[in-house]
Amino acid sequence: MPRVTNGSVDGIQVEDVRIVVVMVGLPARGKSLIAQKIVRYLSWLSIYAKAFNVGSYRRQDNPAPNAEFFSTGNTQGEQLRKAAAEAAVADMIEWFENEGGVVAVLDATNSTKERRRWIAQKCDERGYEAMFVESVCDHEEIILGNILEVKTTSPDYKDMDPETAVLDFKKRITHYEAIYETITETDLTYVKLINVGSQVIINRIQDYLQSRIVYFLMNLHIKPRSIWLSRHGESEFNLSGRIGGDADLSARGRAYAQKLPELIRESIGDRKITLWTSTLKRTIQTAEHLPYPKLQWKGLDELDAGVCDGLTYKEIEEKYPEDFKARDDDKYNYRYRGGESYRDVVTRLEPIIMEMERNENIMVVTHQAVIRCIYAYFMNVPQDRSPWMEIPLHTVIKLTPKAYHTEEERFFANIPAVSTFRAKHTSAKMEGEVQPELVKTEGDVQVENS
Amino acid sequence: MPRVTNGSVDGIQVEDVRIVVVMVGLPARGKSLIAQKIVRYLSWLSIYAKAFNVGSYRRQDNPAPNAEFFSTGNTQGEQLRKAAAEAAVADMIEWFENEGGVVAVLDATNSTKERRRWIAQKCDERGYEAMFVESVCDHEEIILGNILEVKTTSPDYKDMDPETAVLDFKKRITHYEAIYETITETDLTYVKLINVGSQVIINRIQDYLQSRIVYFLMNLHIKPRSIWLSRHGESEFNLSGRIGGDADLSARGRAYAQKLPELIRESIGDRKITLWTSTLKRTIQTAEHLPYPKLQWKGLDELDAGVCDGLTYKEIEEKYPEDFKARDDDKYNYRYRGGESYRDVVTRLEPIIMEMERNENIMVVTHQAVIRCIYAYFMNVPQDRSPWMEIPLHTVIKLTPKAYHTEEERFFANIPAVSTFRAKHTSAKMEGEVQPELVKTEGDVQVENS
């Protein structure tokens, strides 16, 4: 919500804050998943974050060790693993000092008090705040799921048949279990997540950014679910090429609203779903025929175009030529006079994203810029691209979060609508029709295991 | 952020949710304080909440018992205290069923597993969610502070000299300690606050509203601090009687900005302070000469008057007579066309209030409607009054939260400014000068001890 000023971002004096989130946990407890989610969430909020995966450092010299490498008796293995941790920490320090990093996530098992003390001291020396995040899990089913889903695709087991890989990986876990010490160091800042949030223990949380990360972790769940996103149907303003406003749907927009229940019926099936709209007429009218409990969020209203509200892109270009250019140059940060930027929209969407993480199946009927921001969160789209993504009218986007990526499907109503997409350095084309087809893509997240 | 629709408020399906926050803890652990804070916070968010203090029920028949009344051996005392708990629970049920209550806070020691099991069952029977909040504290200093500050003003010790009261109260605590069982019932939803948030244990938090209460509790601290609030100096728009906009300060407004550092210097002393402004020119210019680290929040921008932005109240009355009347009838909920209501402002201020709770000394330079909302939070002002409060220009309001109330001081710069206050059912008077004087008042919160 706050703007950058005096080196501060988003209410946090980032100038003074460097946080090292130190993952703790046995293999197959979802550490890398949590690390990725933290990085994605913070990046979306413009907080510079990066995960440092100790396993990938270790793999530089030992690309595919078997379980014995991780045995307590294996002194050489132990030395090599310590060297990998040291290399990761050295790179992390380099990143903090020379690249302006704010939150590093050190992704490794960090399973002994000795190792954690070493990291805490490294952080202390440089004024970084160490925050340990332990994932404890004794649900056999979840662990086995993690082993199967993630580990068989790990670079460590690249050319091994899956069954042998699982056996070897289970043996590796046993070696870690032999030396594992759960966090009891009450002088450290830590969060202990027990069985995916069924119990959370929070110790000595120190500042705002830490508390935000904790609240985010509290809200995560791993129940299967999907999110359906749709823009409102074509509006009268879309027809005349005007932005903003609070217009009614056009005839074609009403046809889309009519067709929407059928379009998604099969995809939703008998799942319990809640429908969220903005407070503007065009989203409420679009959701009118959907038979689900409804909720209106002011926070889902379209990006406020300020003095440009109700104008066409052509009029904006004529009336405010410098603004028009400035917006093209940095669309994410450009704030309309008296209105909002994409950055502002992300800030007001943050509690809504938190609600999305916490909830199960949701359908959201909202606006172009707002969908771009939501989509960017789930699909990890960077800020220089997200404001330029094409989100056509009369199309439902279904997102299904998986462990390390988000699956995407699109459903096309095949009802013509104007295109409201405006490419960089052009006036908007406000004609043409959306292309009917079904597309499947996947948000890509790279993960390596330690 | 979301509007009421289908019986839902603020993103929560309140239709389905009834939460009983059950306080747990020895006497003098700040339970009543926490209970009051929860009620104030939720009420401010328009969630209907009420504390039920078992002590006040017990006092109906036993207005001033001595410590022996609370002894384990005292069967009659035990029976009477159980009867008081039953009466409180009965009233609470009545409140849920007939008055639309959403969150009840049951304020008592609830110090045994047996008592908690009884409450959990009572809740289960009626579909209420019981959430136990235990305050554990072994800092002698804090406990003694609680004993002195609160207990000597308790109705139980009304006519007793303070020293005798403290001795008797300490004896009462000893009786409770003899039977006290900390929460270990892992099948219950609970939050354990250890030494005022230095450690927090969260077990089985189930839904959004619970998670919000937990996040609020995580952010509380009891370090002494103050908050300084000021509107921007008089602006050019104030002079011409226009609302909204992004005008520069008037000459008198600039004089206020010049004088501000001196006006608050003594009050701030050598405390470390952060200065928050909105993103609008008039607050940034007002803070210009203050030598503190600054942060701009979009969320502190003035209430958005939508189509009325830039108009005078007289013009609004002429142009939108029905809106003008509707706003007078329910100013808190009235949303300007294309703009915001006070309710909307409270929603976007919520993360800022959370930040205020978490931080220590802050000065906030913002706008009339925004200050009304912040002030209403700290001083517990109801929604029918808060939008009508007079917050004069060129005045600093200092709020100092204490255990059960908030102290207020006002500092007047004695620089004339127009009054922007408009009484109900009038057009605004936009002339006159603020009255120079120093006022001290206190926000009044009634508290009783169990």
mmCIF file of C-alpha atoms in Angstrom, chain B residues 73-368:
data_model
loop_
_atom_site.group_PDB
_atom_site.id
_atom_site.type_symbol
_atom_site.label_atom_id
_atom_site.label_comp_id
_atom_site.label_asym_id
_atom_site.label_seq_id
_atom_site.Cartn_x
_atom_site.Cartn_y
_atom_site.Cartn_z
ATOM 1 C CA GLY B 73 -11.923 -26.244 49.402
ATOM 2 C CA ASN B 74 -14.811 -23.810 49.245
ATOM 3 C CA THR B 75 -17.588 -25.933 47.737
ATOM 4 C CA GLN B 76 -20.172 -23.197 48.021
ATOM 5 C CA GLY B 77 -17.837 -20.721 46.296
ATOM 6 C CA GLU B 78 -17.215 -23.240 43.549
ATOM 7 C CA GLN B 79 -20.957 -23.772 43.056
ATOM 8 C CA LEU B 80 -21.639 -20.063 42.902
ATOM 9 C CA ARG B 81 -18.862 -19.549 40.401
ATOM 10 C CA LYS B 82 -20.181 -22.377 38.237
ATOM 11 C CA ALA B 83 -23.632 -20.798 38.429
ATOM 12 C CA ALA B 84 -22.154 -17.496 37.262
ATOM 13 C CA ALA B 85 -20.509 -19.247 34.292
ATOM 14 C CA GLU B 86 -23.827 -20.894 33.446
ATOM 15 C CA ALA B 87 -25.639 -17.581 33.589
ATOM 16 C CA ALA B 88 -23.041 -15.967 31.320
ATOM 17 C CA VAL B 89 -23.282 -18.840 28.822
ATOM 18 C CA ALA B 90 -27.088 -18.684 28.885
ATOM 19 C CA ASP B 91 -27.014 -14.959 28.116
ATOM 20 C CA MET B 92 -24.479 -15.570 25.389
ATOM 21 C CA ILE B 93 -26.725 -18.167 23.738
ATOM 22 C CA GLU B 94 -29.642 -15.775 23.989
ATOM 23 C CA TRP B 95 -27.484 -13.104 22.307
ATOM 24 C CA PHE B 96 -26.462 -15.415 19.468
ATOM 25 C CA GLU B 97 -29.972 -16.697 18.832
ATOM 26 C CA ASN B 98 -31.998 -13.525 19.206
ATOM 27 C CA GLU B 99 -29.654 -10.638 18.591
ATOM 28 C CA GLY B 100 -27.593 -11.884 15.668
ATOM 29 C CA GLY B 101 -24.316 -12.059 17.575
ATOM 30 C CA VAL B 102 -21.302 -13.308 15.615
ATOM 31 C CA VAL B 103 -18.340 -13.393 18.022
ATOM 32 C CA ALA B 104 -18.801 -13.754 21.774
ATOM 33 C CA VAL B 105 -15.838 -13.507 24.113
ATOM 34 C CA LEU B 106 -16.293 -15.503 27.294
ATOM 35 C CA ASP B 107 -14.077 -13.722 29.760
ATOM 36 C CA ALA B 108 -13.208 -15.892 32.757
ATOM 37 C CA THR B 109 -10.284 -17.953 34.020
ATOM 38 C CA ASN B 110 -11.630 -21.249 32.576
ATOM 39 C CA SER B 111 -8.658 -22.790 34.241
ATOM 40 C CA THR B 112 -9.525 -26.487 34.274
ATOM 41 C CA LYS B 113 -9.869 -29.049 31.518
ATOM 42 C CA GLU B 114 -13.241 -29.975 32.940
ATOM 43 C CA ARG B 115 -14.562 -26.443 32.649
ATOM 44 C CA ARG B 116 -13.214 -26.089 29.098
ATOM 45 C CA ARG B 117 -14.721 -29.423 28.072
ATOM 46 C CA TRP B 118 -18.073 -28.252 29.394
ATOM 47 C CA ILE B 119 -17.851 -25.046 27.337
ATOM 48 C CA ALA B 120 -16.706 -26.924 24.217
ATOM 49 C CA GLN B 121 -19.716 -29.229 24.552
ATOM 50 C CA LYS B 122 -22.116 -26.334 25.043
ATOM 51 C CA CYS B 123 -20.745 -24.791 21.837
ATOM 52 C CA ASP B 124 -20.828 -28.063 19.902
ATOM 53 C CA GLU B 125 -24.484 -28.609 20.765
ATOM 54 C CA ARG B 126 -25.422 -25.355 19.088
ATOM 55 C CA GLY B 127 -22.937 -25.352 16.219
ATOM 56 C CA TYR B 128 -20.802 -22.554 17.640
ATOM 57 C CA GLU B 129 -17.052 -22.710 17.061
ATOM 58 C CA ALA B 130 -15.175 -22.555 20.337
ATOM 59 C CA MET B 131 -11.734 -20.958 20.100
ATOM 60 C CA PHE B 132 -9.742 -20.916 23.321
ATOM 61 C CA VAL B 133 -7.293 -18.064 23.879
ATOM 62 C CA GLU B 134 -4.910 -18.718 26.728
ATOM 63 C CA SER B 135 -2.708 -15.991 28.122
ATOM 64 C CA VAL B 136 0.342 -17.432 29.860
ATOM 65 C CA CYS B 137 2.675 -15.032 31.582
ATOM 66 C CA ASP B 138 5.498 -15.598 34.014
ATOM 67 C CA HIS B 139 7.034 -12.124 33.917
ATOM 68 C CA GLU B 140 6.618 -11.023 37.533
ATOM 69 C CA GLU B 141 6.789 -7.382 36.514
ATOM 70 C CA ILE B 142 3.918 -7.609 34.046
ATOM 71 C CA ILE B 143 1.769 -9.580 36.460
ATOM 72 C CA LEU B 144 2.395 -7.110 39.243
ATOM 73 C CA GLY B 145 1.618 -4.258 36.884
ATOM 74 C CA ASN B 146 -1.688 -5.935 36.024
ATOM 75 C CA ILE B 147 -2.457 -6.472 39.682
ATOM 76 C CA LEU B 148 -1.784 -2.858 40.567
ATOM 77 C CA GLU B 149 -3.311 -1.179 37.538
ATOM 78 C CA VAL B 150 -6.425 -3.233 37.174
ATOM 79 C CA LYS B 151 -7.262 -5.076 40.299
ATOM 80 C CA THR B 152 -7.180 -2.189 42.697
ATOM 81 C CA THR B 153 -9.871 -0.553 40.583
ATOM 82 C CA SER B 154 -11.972 -3.730 40.420
ATOM 83 C CA PRO B 155 -15.541 -3.587 41.740
ATOM 84 C CA ASP B 156 -14.555 -6.512 43.978
ATOM 85 C CA TYR B 157 -12.318 -4.185 45.970
ATOM 86 C CA LYS B 158 -14.334 -1.026 45.736
ATOM 87 C CA ASP B 159 -14.170 0.092 49.343
ATOM 88 C CA MET B 160 -10.969 -1.651 50.342
ATOM 89 C CA ASP B 161 -7.640 0.080 50.811
ATOM 90 C CA PRO B 162 -5.307 -0.729 47.886
ATOM 91 C CA GLU B 163 -2.674 -2.601 49.878
ATOM 92 C CA THR B 164 -5.173 -4.980 51.457
ATOM 93 C CA ALA B 165 -6.765 -5.432 48.043
ATOM 94 C CA VAL B 166 -3.447 -6.414 46.448
ATOM 95 C CA LEU B 167 -2.741 -8.921 49.232
ATOM 96 C CA ASP B 168 -6.189 -10.451 48.938
ATOM 97 C CA PHE B 169 -5.924 -10.584 45.169
ATOM 98 C CA LYS B 170 -2.542 -12.313 45.304
ATOM 99 C CA LYS B 171 -4.096 -14.885 47.601
ATOM 100 C CA ARG B 172 -6.915 -15.359 45.104
ATOM 101 C CA ILE B 173 -4.337 -16.033 42.370
ATOM 102 C CA THR B 174 -2.705 -18.678 44.591
ATOM 103 C CA HIS B 175 -6.041 -20.492 44.867
ATOM 104 C CA TYR B 176 -6.375 -20.533 41.095
ATOM 105 C CA GLU B 177 -2.780 -21.697 40.649
ATOM 106 C CA ALA B 178 -3.556 -24.750 42.747
ATOM 107 C CA ILE B 179 -6.015 -26.082 40.185
ATOM 108 C CA TYR B 180 -4.793 -24.401 36.982
ATOM 109 C CA GLU B 181 -4.238 -26.641 33.940
ATOM 110 C CA THR B 182 -2.662 -25.081 30.853
ATOM 111 C CA ILE B 183 -4.310 -26.088 27.558
ATOM 112 C CA THR B 184 -2.988 -29.331 26.123
ATOM 113 C CA GLU B 185 -6.257 -30.556 24.616
ATOM 114 C CA THR B 186 -5.083 -30.941 21.024
ATOM 115 C CA ASP B 187 -8.581 -31.693 19.750
ATOM 116 C CA LEU B 188 -9.629 -28.125 20.635
ATOM 117 C CA THR B 189 -9.022 -24.989 18.582
ATOM 118 C CA TYR B 190 -6.721 -22.820 20.631
ATOM 119 C CA VAL B 191 -4.212 -20.006 20.669
ATOM 120 C CA LYS B 192 -1.702 -19.824 23.454
ATOM 121 C CA LEU B 193 -0.088 -16.422 23.957
ATOM 122 C CA ILE B 194 3.068 -16.800 26.000
ATOM 123 C CA ASN B 195 4.524 -13.700 27.625
ATOM 124 C CA VAL B 196 2.621 -11.227 25.479
ATOM 125 C CA GLY B 197 3.333 -12.701 22.098
ATOM 126 C CA SER B 198 6.947 -13.720 22.543
ATOM 127 C CA GLN B 199 5.706 -17.208 21.737
ATOM 128 C CA VAL B 200 2.372 -18.079 20.171
ATOM 129 C CA ILE B 201 0.998 -21.585 19.721
ATOM 130 C CA ILE B 202 -1.865 -22.018 17.333
ATOM 131 C CA ASN B 203 -3.834 -25.238 17.173
ATOM 132 C CA ARG B 204 -6.496 -26.227 14.637
ATOM 133 C CA ILE B 205 -7.522 -22.796 13.450
ATOM 134 C CA GLN B 206 -10.486 -23.481 11.240
ATOM 135 C CA ASP B 207 -11.697 -20.530 9.276
ATOM 136 C CA TYR B 208 -11.019 -17.056 8.055
ATOM 137 C CA LEU B 209 -12.507 -15.111 10.936
ATOM 138 C CA GLN B 210 -10.566 -17.203 13.439
ATOM 139 C CA SER B 211 -7.364 -16.623 11.485
ATOM 140 C CA ARG B 212 -7.995 -12.884 11.509
ATOM 141 C CA ILE B 213 -8.445 -12.868 15.268
ATOM 142 C CA VAL B 214 -5.233 -14.869 15.636
ATOM 143 C CA TYR B 215 -3.299 -12.493 13.394
ATOM 144 C CA PHE B 216 -4.603 -9.576 15.427
ATOM 145 C CA LEU B 217 -3.523 -11.251 18.681
ATOM 146 C CA MET B 218 -0.089 -11.998 17.220
ATOM 147 C CA ASN B 219 0.421 -8.316 16.509
ATOM 148 C CA LEU B 220 -0.477 -6.916 19.928
ATOM 149 C CA HIS B 221 2.266 -5.630 22.160
ATOM 150 C CA ILE B 222 2.223 -3.822 25.485
ATOM 151 C CA LYS B 223 5.248 -1.581 25.135
ATOM 152 C CA PRO B 224 4.348 2.000 26.022
ATOM 153 C CA ARG B 225 3.876 4.156 22.935
ATOM 154 C CA SER B 226 1.882 6.975 21.436
ATOM 155 C CA ILE B 227 0.341 7.817 18.086
ATOM 156 C CA TRP B 228 0.253 11.388 16.793
ATOM 157 C CA LEU B 229 -2.453 12.188 14.252
ATOM 158 C CA SER B 230 -2.712 15.308 12.138
ATOM 159 C CA ARG B 231 -4.736 16.321 9.145
ATOM 160 C CA HIS B 232 -2.772 18.006 6.382
ATOM 161 C CA GLY B 233 -2.505 21.782 6.657
ATOM 162 C CA GLU B 234 -5.192 23.904 5.061
ATOM 163 C CA SER B 235 -5.216 23.325 1.291
ATOM 164 C CA GLU B 236 -6.261 25.466 -1.655
ATOM 165 C CA PHE B 237 -9.297 23.206 -2.019
ATOM 166 C CA ASN B 238 -10.207 23.768 1.647
ATOM 167 C CA LEU B 239 -10.183 27.509 0.932
ATOM 168 C CA SER B 240 -12.583 27.160 -1.964
ATOM 169 C CA GLY B 241 -14.708 24.626 -0.074
ATOM 170 C CA ARG B 242 -14.030 21.769 -2.506
ATOM 171 C CA ILE B 243 -13.698 18.159 -1.418
ATOM 172 C CA GLY B 244 -11.201 15.592 -2.680
ATOM 173 C CA GLY B 245 -8.668 16.537 -5.328
ATOM 174 C CA ASP B 246 -4.923 16.777 -4.945
ATOM 175 C CA ALA B 247 -4.369 20.465 -4.217
ATOM 176 C CA ASP B 248 -1.324 22.194 -2.747
ATOM 177 C CA LEU B 249 -1.316 23.715 0.722
ATOM 178 C CA SER B 250 -2.570 27.277 1.170
ATOM 179 C CA ALA B 251 -0.263 29.896 2.697
ATOM 180 C CA ARG B 252 -1.759 29.133 6.127
ATOM 181 C CA GLY B 253 -1.320 25.407 5.463
ATOM 182 C CA ARG B 254 2.356 25.968 4.729
ATOM 183 C CA ALA B 255 2.672 27.977 7.939
ATOM 184 C CA TYR B 256 1.257 24.956 9.808
ATOM 185 C CA ALA B 257 3.820 22.686 8.126
ATOM 186 C CA GLN B 258 6.551 25.105 9.245
ATOM 187 C CA LYS B 259 5.297 25.127 12.810
ATOM 188 C CA LEU B 260 4.623 21.387 13.109
ATOM 189 C CA PRO B 261 8.156 20.300 14.157
ATOM 190 C CA GLU B 262 8.108 22.735 17.070
ATOM 191 C CA LEU B 263 4.494 21.935 18.004
ATOM 192 C CA ILE B 264 5.247 18.296 18.720
ATOM 193 C CA ARG B 265 8.940 18.415 19.605
ATOM 194 C CA GLU B 266 8.442 18.281 23.354
ATOM 195 C CA SER B 267 5.694 15.687 23.164
ATOM 196 C CA ILE B 268 7.850 13.352 21.069
ATOM 197 C CA GLY B 269 11.052 13.972 23.014
ATOM 198 C CA ASP B 270 13.837 11.589 22.059
ATOM 199 C CA ARG B 271 11.535 8.785 21.021
ATOM 200 C CA LYS B 272 12.166 6.984 17.759
ATOM 201 C CA ILE B 273 9.254 7.764 15.512
ATOM 202 C CA THR B 274 8.155 6.988 11.956
ATOM 203 C CA LEU B 275 6.047 9.373 9.934
ATOM 204 C CA TRP B 276 3.279 8.080 7.679
ATOM 205 C CA THR B 277 1.513 10.192 5.084
ATOM 206 C CA SER B 278 -0.920 9.519 2.276
ATOM 207 C CA THR B 279 0.224 9.776 -1.345
ATOM 208 C CA LEU B 280 -1.516 13.148 -1.794
ATOM 209 C CA LYS B 281 0.441 16.381 -2.026
ATOM 210 C CA ARG B 282 -1.232 18.112 0.893
ATOM 211 C CA THR B 283 -0.076 15.498 3.429
ATOM 212 C CA ILE B 284 3.415 15.215 1.958
ATOM 213 C CA GLN B 285 3.829 18.999 2.034
ATOM 214 C CA THR B 286 2.557 19.099 5.616
ATOM 215 C CA ALA B 287 5.162 16.571 6.734
ATOM 216 C CA GLU B 288 7.941 18.216 4.748
ATOM 217 C CA HIS B 289 9.798 19.820 7.647
ATOM 218 C CA LEU B 290 9.488 16.935 10.101
ATOM 219 C CA PRO B 291 12.863 15.259 10.578
ATOM 220 C CA TYR B 292 11.646 11.652 10.789
ATOM 221 C CA PRO B 293 11.793 8.654 8.410
ATOM 222 C CA LYS B 294 8.773 8.881 6.125
ATOM 223 C CA LEU B 295 6.483 6.382 4.495
ATOM 224 C CA GLN B 296 3.673 7.063 1.987
ATOM 225 C CA TRP B 297 0.583 4.843 2.120
ATOM 226 C CA LYS B 298 -1.990 4.806 -0.668
ATOM 227 C CA GLY B 299 -4.308 3.374 1.994
ATOM 228 C CA LEU B 300 -4.137 6.681 3.879
ATOM 229 C CA ASP B 301 -5.526 8.669 0.935
ATOM 230 C CA GLU B 302 -8.751 10.586 1.594
ATOM 231 C CA LEU B 303 -12.154 8.926 1.161
ATOM 232 C CA ASP B 304 -12.766 8.847 -2.602
ATOM 233 C CA ALA B 305 -15.748 11.068 -3.402
ATOM 234 C CA GLY B 306 -16.155 9.553 -6.892
ATOM 235 C CA VAL B 307 -18.244 11.792 -9.146
ATOM 236 C CA CYS B 308 -18.337 14.433 -6.388
ATOM 237 C CA ASP B 309 -14.551 14.825 -6.307
ATOM 238 C CA GLY B 310 -13.678 18.501 -6.670
ATOM 239 C CA LEU B 311 -17.183 19.772 -5.897
ATOM 240 C CA THR B 312 -18.332 21.890 -2.939
ATOM 241 C CA TYR B 313 -21.001 20.503 -0.589
ATOM 242 C CA LYS B 314 -23.350 23.124 -2.002
ATOM 243 C CA GLU B 315 -22.721 21.875 -5.555
ATOM 244 C CA ILE B 316 -23.223 18.271 -4.444
ATOM 245 C CA GLU B 317 -26.516 19.225 -2.812
ATOM 246 C CA GLU B 318 -27.661 20.888 -6.032
ATOM 247 C CA LYS B 319 -26.340 18.286 -8.455
ATOM 248 C CA TYR B 320 -27.103 15.118 -6.473
ATOM 249 C CA PRO B 321 -29.814 16.111 -3.959
ATOM 250 C CA GLU B 322 -30.894 12.527 -3.309
ATOM 251 C CA ASP B 323 -27.356 11.354 -2.701
ATOM 252 C CA PHE B 324 -26.737 14.274 -0.397
ATOM 253 C CA LYS B 325 -29.737 13.282 1.680
ATOM 254 C CA ALA B 326 -28.895 9.575 1.598
ATOM 255 C CA ARG B 327 -25.403 10.362 2.863
ATOM 256 C CA ASP B 328 -26.818 12.358 5.771
ATOM 257 C CA ASP B 329 -29.165 9.530 6.669
ATOM 258 C CA ASP B 330 -26.444 6.879 6.846
ATOM 259 C CA LYS B 331 -23.099 8.540 6.379
ATOM 260 C CA TYR B 332 -21.120 5.469 7.445
ATOM 261 C CA ASN B 333 -22.551 3.259 4.729
ATOM 262 C CA TYR B 334 -23.159 5.814 2.012
ATOM 263 C CA ARG B 335 -20.856 5.183 -0.929
ATOM 264 C CA TYR B 336 -20.271 8.084 -3.330
ATOM 265 C CA ARG B 337 -21.082 7.141 -6.913
ATOM 266 C CA GLY B 338 -17.849 5.706 -8.248
ATOM 267 C CA GLY B 339 -16.234 6.347 -4.877
ATOM 268 C CA GLU B 340 -16.124 5.099 -1.325
ATOM 269 C CA SER B 341 -18.039 4.934 1.931
ATOM 270 C CA TYR B 342 -16.610 5.186 5.440
ATOM 271 C CA ARG B 343 -17.097 1.424 5.594
ATOM 272 C CA ASP B 344 -14.840 1.060 2.536
ATOM 273 C CA VAL B 345 -12.214 3.287 4.146
ATOM 274 C CA VAL B 346 -12.234 1.133 7.296
ATOM 275 C CA THR B 347 -11.646 -1.949 5.146
ATOM 276 C CA ARG B 348 -8.644 -0.479 3.409
ATOM 277 C CA LEU B 349 -7.344 0.887 6.719
ATOM 278 C CA GLU B 350 -7.427 -2.510 8.388
ATOM 279 C CA PRO B 351 -3.859 -3.514 7.423
ATOM 280 C CA ILE B 352 -2.707 -0.055 8.511
ATOM 281 C CA ILE B 353 -4.376 -0.425 11.913
ATOM 282 C CA MET B 354 -2.652 -3.802 12.205
ATOM 283 C CA GLU B 355 0.630 -2.068 11.455
ATOM 284 C CA MET B 356 -0.161 0.556 14.078
ATOM 285 C CA GLU B 357 -0.785 -2.149 16.676
ATOM 286 C CA ARG B 358 2.512 -3.782 15.764
ATOM 287 C CA ASN B 359 4.626 -0.621 15.693
ATOM 288 C CA GLU B 360 5.641 1.672 18.518
ATOM 289 C CA ASN B 361 5.663 5.464 18.058
ATOM 290 C CA ILE B 362 4.080 6.706 14.842
ATOM 291 C CA MET B 363 2.942 10.041 13.531
ATOM 292 C CA VAL B 364 0.273 9.945 10.828
ATOM 293 C CA VAL B 365 -0.477 12.934 8.598
ATOM 294 C CA THR B 366 -3.619 12.169 6.663
ATOM 295 C CA HIS B 367 -7.160 13.316 5.920
ATOM 296 C CA GLN B 368 -10.392 14.096 7.759
#
